[in-house]
Amino acid sequence: MTRKPPVEDPQDDDPTVGPPLDHAAGLPAVLSAVRHGVAQMGAGRTALTLLRVNQADGFDCPGCAWPEPDAAHRHVAEFCENGAKAVADEATVRRIDREFFARHPISDLADRSDYWLGQQGRLTEPMVKRPGSDHYHPIDWDEAYDLVARTLTALTSPDQAIFYTSGRTSNEAAFLYQLFVRAFGTNNLPDCSNMCHESSGAALTETIGIGKGSVSLDDIHAADLILVVGQNPGTNHPRMLMALDRAKRAGARIVAVNPLPEAGLGRFDNPQTAAGLLGRGSRLADEFCQIRVNGDLAFFQALGRLLLDAERVAPGTVLDHEFIAEHCHGFEAYAAHLAELSWADVAEATGLTREEIDRVHQLVLGSRRIVVCWAMGLTQHRNSVATIREIVNFLLLRGNIGRPGAGVCPVRGHSNVQGDRTMGINEKPPAVFLDALEREFRFAPPREPGYDVVEAIRAMRDGRASVFFAVGGNFVRATPDTDVTRAALARCALTVQVSTKLNGSHAAVGETALILPTLGRTERDVQVGGAQFVTVEDSMSMVHASRGRLTPAHPALRSEVAIVCELAERVLGGRVAIPWRAFVGDYDLIRDRIAQVVPGFADFNTRVRQPGGFQLPHGPRDSRTFGTAAGRAMFTANRLDVLRVPPGRLILQTLRSHDQYNTTVYGLDDRYRGISGGRRVVFVNPADLAERQLADGAYTDIVSEWPDGAGGVQERRAQRFRIVAYPTARGCAAAYFPEANVLVPLDSTAETSNTPTSKSIVVRLEPAER
Ligand SMILES: Nc1nc2c(c(=O)[nH]1)N[C@H]1C(S)=C(S)[C@@H](COP(=O)(O)OP(=O)(O)OC[C@H]3O[C@@H](n4cnc5c(=O)[nH]c(N)nc54)[C@H](O)[C@@H]3O)O[C@H]1N2
Ligand SMILES: Nc1nc2c(c(=O)[nH]1)N[C@H]1C(S)=C(S)[C@@H](COP(=O)(O)OP(=O)(O)OC[C@H]3O[C@@H](n4cnc5c(=O)[nH]c(N)nc54)[C@H](O)[C@@H]3O)O[C@H]1N2
Ligand SMILES: [Mo]
C-alpha cells in the first residue's frame, strides 16, 4: 500500500474490459471503501473519519445529496463506498506545497489528467500566477485579497465579473457569497446547477410552483411503484439503494428506465445486512425498460395516453377526477394533445415495444402511490424541461403529488447544491428574494438577470467579462466545449479558484491567477467565537448541521465564510453596512440573517440544533398548495419530436464511472461495467458495431457534429477511445465525463433551462490513427 502519489501520469490510459456485473454493493463495496480510505488516510484516520459521516454530531457526507434516515434508522456506518471515497479524497494526508508548484509549471499541469491532479493531495497555501509567468508562487492572504479587491473595483461595470459556485458550499458561505456579489452589483452567479438539475427546477417551478422534489424518505418507503429514470444510483447515490430495498420489502415494485442495464438496479447486496454482505441480496427492478437516449418524453406521453384510454373504457376508475378538478389546470388541452399521439413516433423515440410499455402501464394501474425519481439521464437534453413537465402530467393524472408515498423526486447531485439555490445562488433570482435582501441589508440589489454557465463562457469568450471567481468546482473540466472554455478563461485579466484540491481549472488561467486554499467539510472550523458548524440542505429539503472534526490539512487554510467576508470588506468598504467581521467570528449571526431573508428558516439556530435538523416547507407536499401563476398544478401539452440522426451516426451520452466524483477521478476502474485501468472507452451496442464494421477492442476517434449556422457542419474530435461492445440501447453510445466534454458544443443547450446537452450528442466513430 502506498501513500505516495503516482509519479507518472497515466496518460496512456489502457483499459481492460471484462463482463459487466448485474449486482451492486455487498462485500466488494465495503472492501473498496476501506482500500481507498487507507491509501489516502492510513488505517486509524480511516476508521475515525468514516464513523463520523452522516451521524447527527458528525459531518455531512461530501458525496451526494441523498438524505439520511431519521436517527432511529441510522446505521453505525451511514455511508457508502463512494461516500467513503469522497471523504478519503478530502481527508487525504497528501499535501501540495510551494515546492510542488516550483517543480510543475502551469503548462505541465495543463497536460495532466484529472486523476493525476487529484492524487497530489490537498492545497495548503495561497498561490499566485503573475502576468507573463508560467508558475504559481506563494502569496500572503492579505496581498491576495487586495489583489482581487483592486481588480474588481477597477472594473467599469460589476457585470464584468463572474462568480461561480459548485454545490459543496455550505448554506452560510453561499448566503454571504451571494450577498457580497449583489452588494458589489451583479447577479452573475452561475453555478453547477446550470449543468445539473436546472431543467428539473425550471419544469417543476412552472408546473407545481416550486423547483424542488415533493417526496421525503418516508414516501419512498411507502410507495407502491417507483420509477427510476435516467439515473444510476448504484454508483451515484448508493444509499438510495437501501431506501429502494426497504420499499421493495414493503411490497413496492420498481421500474428502471435507462439505455444501460445499470448494476445497482439489478441485484442489490445491502452491505448493512448479513445476507447482502454474502451476496444474497434482492433484485430491485421488476421491469427494465431499455429506452433509447432521449426517448423519455415519448415514454411518459405513452403512459399518459394509456391512462386516458383506460379511463375511457372504465369511466371514473382510473383518473383522480377530484384532484384534477380541485387542484389542476390545463387538463383538457393536455388530453386533447395526447389524443393525437403517434404510436409510431413513440416506438421510434423510445425503442421500446408496445408490450414493454403495456407492462409498465399495468403496474401503474395497480398502484395507488407512485414516485418518479430521476437525475442526469433526463436533464441534459434539448427537450429536458418538456420531458420533466411530462412526468408531472403523468403523476397529476392519478393525484400522485402531495399524498404519502407519491410524488416527484429529482435526485440532486452535489451534497448542498439544493441549499445553495435556497440561499440565493441564482443568476435569475426571484424578485421576492431580492426584496427580502433589500429590507434586511438596506441596499438595492441589482435586478437585471446575470449570466448562467453557458452565458458566462460566452461573455468571457467575447470580452464582456474579465474576472472569473470560483468558490469550489472545476469550471474548465465540468463545462461543455472544453477548448472554447479554456480559451475564454485565458482572455480574463484575473481568475480565482477557492479550492480544496488541485484540478484542471488551476491550469486554465487568466493573465493573473490565484489559488485560495480552503477548509473542507471534514475539518474543524475554529473562529474567534469558537468552533463553528455549517448547515446543508439535502435532496428532500431537510436542513441539518455539519461539523468537521479533523485537524485542518494546513494551518494556512481559511474557511469559505472567512474568505468571502475578507473580500467583501475590502471590495465594499463602507458602501454597505454589513458586519462581515462579526459574521466570520460566529456563524450563528449569519443564520440569524438567513432566518430573516429566506422563507422557512425562522428560528434557524434553534431548529438546526435538534438532532436531524428540520424540513423546509413545500406547498405541494404539505398542503397541495401550488404556487404557480394560476395557483394550481399545471398540465402541459408538450411537442414530441423524435431525435433523429443522420445515417451511420450515434447518440452519445456522457456519464460517470464508478471511480469518480464529477471531475475528481479516484481511480481508473468502473467495476460494475467491467472496465479497469482506463477511462477512454466508448460503449456501443454490438449490432451497431457490426453495422459499421467496427470491432470490439478497436480504437476510434469520436467526432461530434453540430450545424455551423451557415448550412455546414462543425466538428469536434475526442481522440483514441477503446470501443467496448456493450448492451446499451441500439443507436446509442456512452463515454465518460469529463473526457468527452470536448465534444459538447457550447450552443447545444436545453430549451428554457440552457443546460448543456451532455446526454445527447450526435457523433460518428472514425478509426483512430495508429
Ligand atoms: N460517486 C459519485 N456520486 C455522485 C457523482 C459522481 O460523479 N460520483 N456526481 C453527483 C452529481 S453532481 C450528480 S448530478 C449525480 C448524477 O447522478 P446520475 O444522473 O446517476 O449520473 P450519470 O452518470 O450522469 O448517469 C446518468 C444515467 O442516466 C442514463 N441516461 C443517459 N441518457 C438517458 C436518457 O436519455 N434517458 C434515460 N432514461 N436515461 C439516460 C445513463 O445510462 C446513466 O445511467 O450524482 C451525484 N453523486
Ligand atoms: N459532459 C458532462 N458534463 C457535465 C456533466 C455530465 O454528466 N456530462 N455533469 C454536470 C454536473 S451534474 C455537475 S454538478 C457539474 C459539476 O461541476 P463542478 O461542481 O464545477 O465540478 P466538481 O468536479 O464537482 O468540482 C470538484 C472540485 O471542487 C473542489 N472542492 C471540493 N470540495 C470543496 C469544498 O468543500 N470547498 C471548495 N471551495 N472547493 C471544493 C475541489 O477543488 C475539486 O477539484 O459538471 C457538469 N458537467
Ligand atoms: Mo450534478
Short mmCIF file of N, CA and C and ligand atoms in Angstrom, two decimals, residues 90 164 166-168 192 195-196 376 380 414 471-475 478-479 498-503 506 518-521 560 654 656 661-664 737 741 744 758-759, ligand 2:
data_model
loop_
_atom_site.label_atom_id
_atom_site.label_comp_id
_atom_site.label_asym_id
_atom_site.label_seq_id
_atom_site.Cartn_x
_atom_site.Cartn_y
_atom_site.Cartn_z
N GLU A 90 -10.85 14.03 0.35
CA GLU A 90 -10.67 15.29 1.06
C GLU A 90 -9.75 15.13 2.28
N TYR A 164 -18.74 32.04 -9.80
CA TYR A 164 -19.25 30.66 -9.93
C TYR A 164 -19.29 29.97 -8.56
N SER A 166 -19.84 25.88 -6.87
CA SER A 166 -20.10 24.44 -7.00
C SER A 166 -20.91 24.03 -5.78
N GLY A 167 -21.61 22.92 -5.87
CA GLY A 167 -22.61 22.59 -4.86
C GLY A 167 -22.14 22.00 -3.56
N ARG A 168 -20.86 22.20 -3.21
CA ARG A 168 -20.43 21.73 -1.89
C ARG A 168 -20.43 22.85 -0.87
N CYS A 192 -23.13 25.17 -10.56
CA CYS A 192 -23.13 23.85 -11.19
C CYS A 192 -24.55 23.39 -11.51
N MET A 195 -25.73 23.14 -15.01
CA MET A 195 -25.36 21.97 -15.83
C MET A 195 -26.01 20.70 -15.31
N CYS A 196 -26.81 20.84 -14.25
CA CYS A 196 -27.23 19.67 -13.49
C CYS A 196 -28.76 19.57 -13.48
N MET A 376 -29.50 12.86 -14.04
CA MET A 376 -28.94 13.49 -15.24
C MET A 376 -29.38 12.86 -16.57
N GLN A 380 -30.20 16.62 -19.23
CA GLN A 380 -29.18 17.16 -20.13
C GLN A 380 -29.48 16.89 -21.60
N HIS A 414 -24.62 17.25 -6.07
CA HIS A 414 -23.74 17.75 -5.01
C HIS A 414 -24.50 17.84 -3.70
N VAL A 471 -16.00 29.67 -6.22
CA VAL A 471 -15.97 29.02 -4.92
C VAL A 471 -16.24 27.53 -5.18
N GLY A 472 -15.17 26.77 -5.25
CA GLY A 472 -15.26 25.34 -5.50
C GLY A 472 -15.45 25.01 -6.96
N GLY A 473 -15.50 23.71 -7.23
CA GLY A 473 -15.77 23.23 -8.57
C GLY A 473 -14.54 23.19 -9.46
N ASN A 474 -14.79 22.82 -10.69
CA ASN A 474 -13.72 22.66 -11.67
C ASN A 474 -14.30 23.10 -13.01
N PHE A 475 -14.39 24.42 -13.16
CA PHE A 475 -15.16 25.01 -14.25
C PHE A 475 -14.71 24.53 -15.62
N ALA A 478 -15.72 20.79 -16.11
CA ALA A 478 -17.13 20.41 -15.94
C ALA A 478 -18.01 21.00 -17.04
N THR A 479 -17.56 22.07 -17.64
CA THR A 479 -18.39 22.75 -18.64
C THR A 479 -18.23 22.12 -20.02
N VAL A 498 -11.17 29.19 -5.35
CA VAL A 498 -11.19 28.85 -3.94
C VAL A 498 -11.40 27.34 -3.88
N SER A 499 -10.37 26.59 -3.51
CA SER A 499 -10.43 25.14 -3.70
C SER A 499 -9.81 24.37 -2.55
N THR A 500 -10.22 23.10 -2.47
CA THR A 500 -9.58 22.17 -1.54
C THR A 500 -8.50 21.37 -2.23
N LYS A 501 -8.79 21.00 -3.49
CA LYS A 501 -7.88 20.11 -4.21
C LYS A 501 -7.50 20.71 -5.56
N LEU A 502 -6.34 20.27 -6.05
CA LEU A 502 -5.87 20.71 -7.36
C LEU A 502 -6.74 20.09 -8.46
N ASN A 503 -7.07 20.85 -9.47
CA ASN A 503 -7.79 20.29 -10.62
C ASN A 503 -7.46 21.06 -11.88
N HIS A 506 -7.13 24.96 -12.23
CA HIS A 506 -5.97 25.72 -11.76
C HIS A 506 -4.95 25.90 -12.87
N THR A 518 -8.91 26.23 0.83
CA THR A 518 -9.96 26.37 1.85
C THR A 518 -10.18 25.07 2.61
N LEU A 519 -10.85 25.21 3.76
CA LEU A 519 -11.21 24.06 4.59
C LEU A 519 -12.26 23.22 3.89
N GLY A 520 -12.24 21.92 4.11
CA GLY A 520 -13.30 21.04 3.62
C GLY A 520 -14.28 20.70 4.74
N ARG A 521 -15.35 20.03 4.34
CA ARG A 521 -16.41 19.60 5.26
C ARG A 521 -15.93 18.80 6.48
N GLU A 560 -14.46 29.03 3.85
CA GLU A 560 -15.09 29.77 2.74
C GLU A 560 -15.76 31.03 3.27
N THR A 654 -22.82 11.26 -22.07
CA THR A 654 -21.60 11.27 -21.26
C THR A 654 -21.99 11.01 -19.83
N ARG A 656 -20.91 9.05 -15.67
CA ARG A 656 -19.89 8.89 -14.64
C ARG A 656 -19.48 7.43 -14.50
N TYR A 661 -15.86 11.34 -8.84
CA TYR A 661 -16.90 12.25 -8.38
C TYR A 661 -16.85 13.46 -9.31
N ASN A 662 -17.73 13.51 -10.26
CA ASN A 662 -17.67 14.53 -11.30
C ASN A 662 -16.27 14.56 -11.91
N THR A 663 -15.57 15.70 -11.80
CA THR A 663 -14.26 15.76 -12.44
C THR A 663 -13.16 15.21 -11.54
N THR A 664 -13.49 14.80 -10.32
CA THR A 664 -12.49 14.19 -9.45
C THR A 664 -12.45 12.69 -9.75
N PHE A 737 -17.69 11.43 -18.80
CA PHE A 737 -17.49 12.83 -18.48
C PHE A 737 -16.31 12.85 -17.51
N ASN A 741 -16.15 15.90 -22.77
CA ASN A 741 -16.74 17.25 -22.81
C ASN A 741 -16.30 18.09 -24.00
N VAL A 744 -19.07 18.44 -26.65
CA VAL A 744 -20.36 19.09 -26.45
C VAL A 744 -20.30 20.55 -26.92
N SER A 758 -25.39 17.38 -22.51
CA SER A 758 -24.31 16.40 -22.34
C SER A 758 -24.77 14.95 -22.51
N LYS A 759 -26.09 14.73 -22.56
CA LYS A 759 -26.57 13.36 -22.72
C LYS A 759 -27.14 13.10 -24.12
N1 LIG B 2 -20.30 16.08 -20.21
C1 LIG B 2 -20.83 16.25 -19.00
N2 LIG B 2 -20.54 17.36 -18.30
C2 LIG B 2 -21.06 17.52 -17.06
C3 LIG B 2 -21.93 16.55 -16.50
C4 LIG B 2 -22.22 15.38 -17.27
O1 LIG B 2 -22.98 14.49 -16.84
N3 LIG B 2 -21.65 15.27 -18.51
N4 LIG B 2 -22.47 16.78 -15.26
C5 LIG B 2 -22.62 18.16 -14.82
C6 LIG B 2 -22.98 18.21 -13.40
S1 LIG B 2 -24.37 17.32 -12.96
C7 LIG B 2 -22.31 18.94 -12.49
S2 LIG B 2 -22.96 19.11 -10.91
C8 LIG B 2 -21.06 19.66 -12.84
C9 LIG B 2 -20.03 19.64 -11.71
O2 LIG B 2 -19.23 20.74 -11.81
P1 LIG B 2 -18.32 21.25 -10.59
O3 LIG B 2 -19.10 21.27 -9.33
O4 LIG B 2 -17.69 22.51 -11.05
O5 LIG B 2 -17.16 20.15 -10.55
P2 LIG B 2 -16.63 19.15 -9.45
O6 LIG B 2 -15.85 18.13 -10.22
O7 LIG B 2 -17.68 18.62 -8.59
O8 LIG B 2 -15.60 20.05 -8.60
C10 LIG B 2 -14.55 19.42 -7.95
C11 LIG B 2 -13.60 20.41 -7.30
O9 LIG B 2 -14.25 21.12 -6.25
C12 LIG B 2 -13.30 21.48 -5.26
N5 LIG B 2 -13.87 21.23 -3.93
C13 LIG B 2 -14.26 20.06 -3.40
N6 LIG B 2 -14.76 20.24 -2.16
C14 LIG B 2 -14.70 21.57 -1.92
C15 LIG B 2 -15.10 22.40 -0.82
O10 LIG B 2 -15.60 21.95 0.20
N7 LIG B 2 -14.89 23.75 -0.98
C16 LIG B 2 -14.33 24.29 -2.11
N8 LIG B 2 -14.20 25.59 -2.19
N9 LIG B 2 -13.94 23.52 -3.12
C17 LIG B 2 -14.13 22.20 -3.04
C18 LIG B 2 -12.06 20.66 -5.48
O11 LIG B 2 -11.01 21.54 -5.80
C19 LIG B 2 -12.43 19.73 -6.64
O12 LIG B 2 -11.36 19.57 -7.53
O13 LIG B 2 -20.49 19.06 -14.03
C20 LIG B 2 -21.40 19.05 -15.11
N10 LIG B 2 -20.74 18.64 -16.33
#
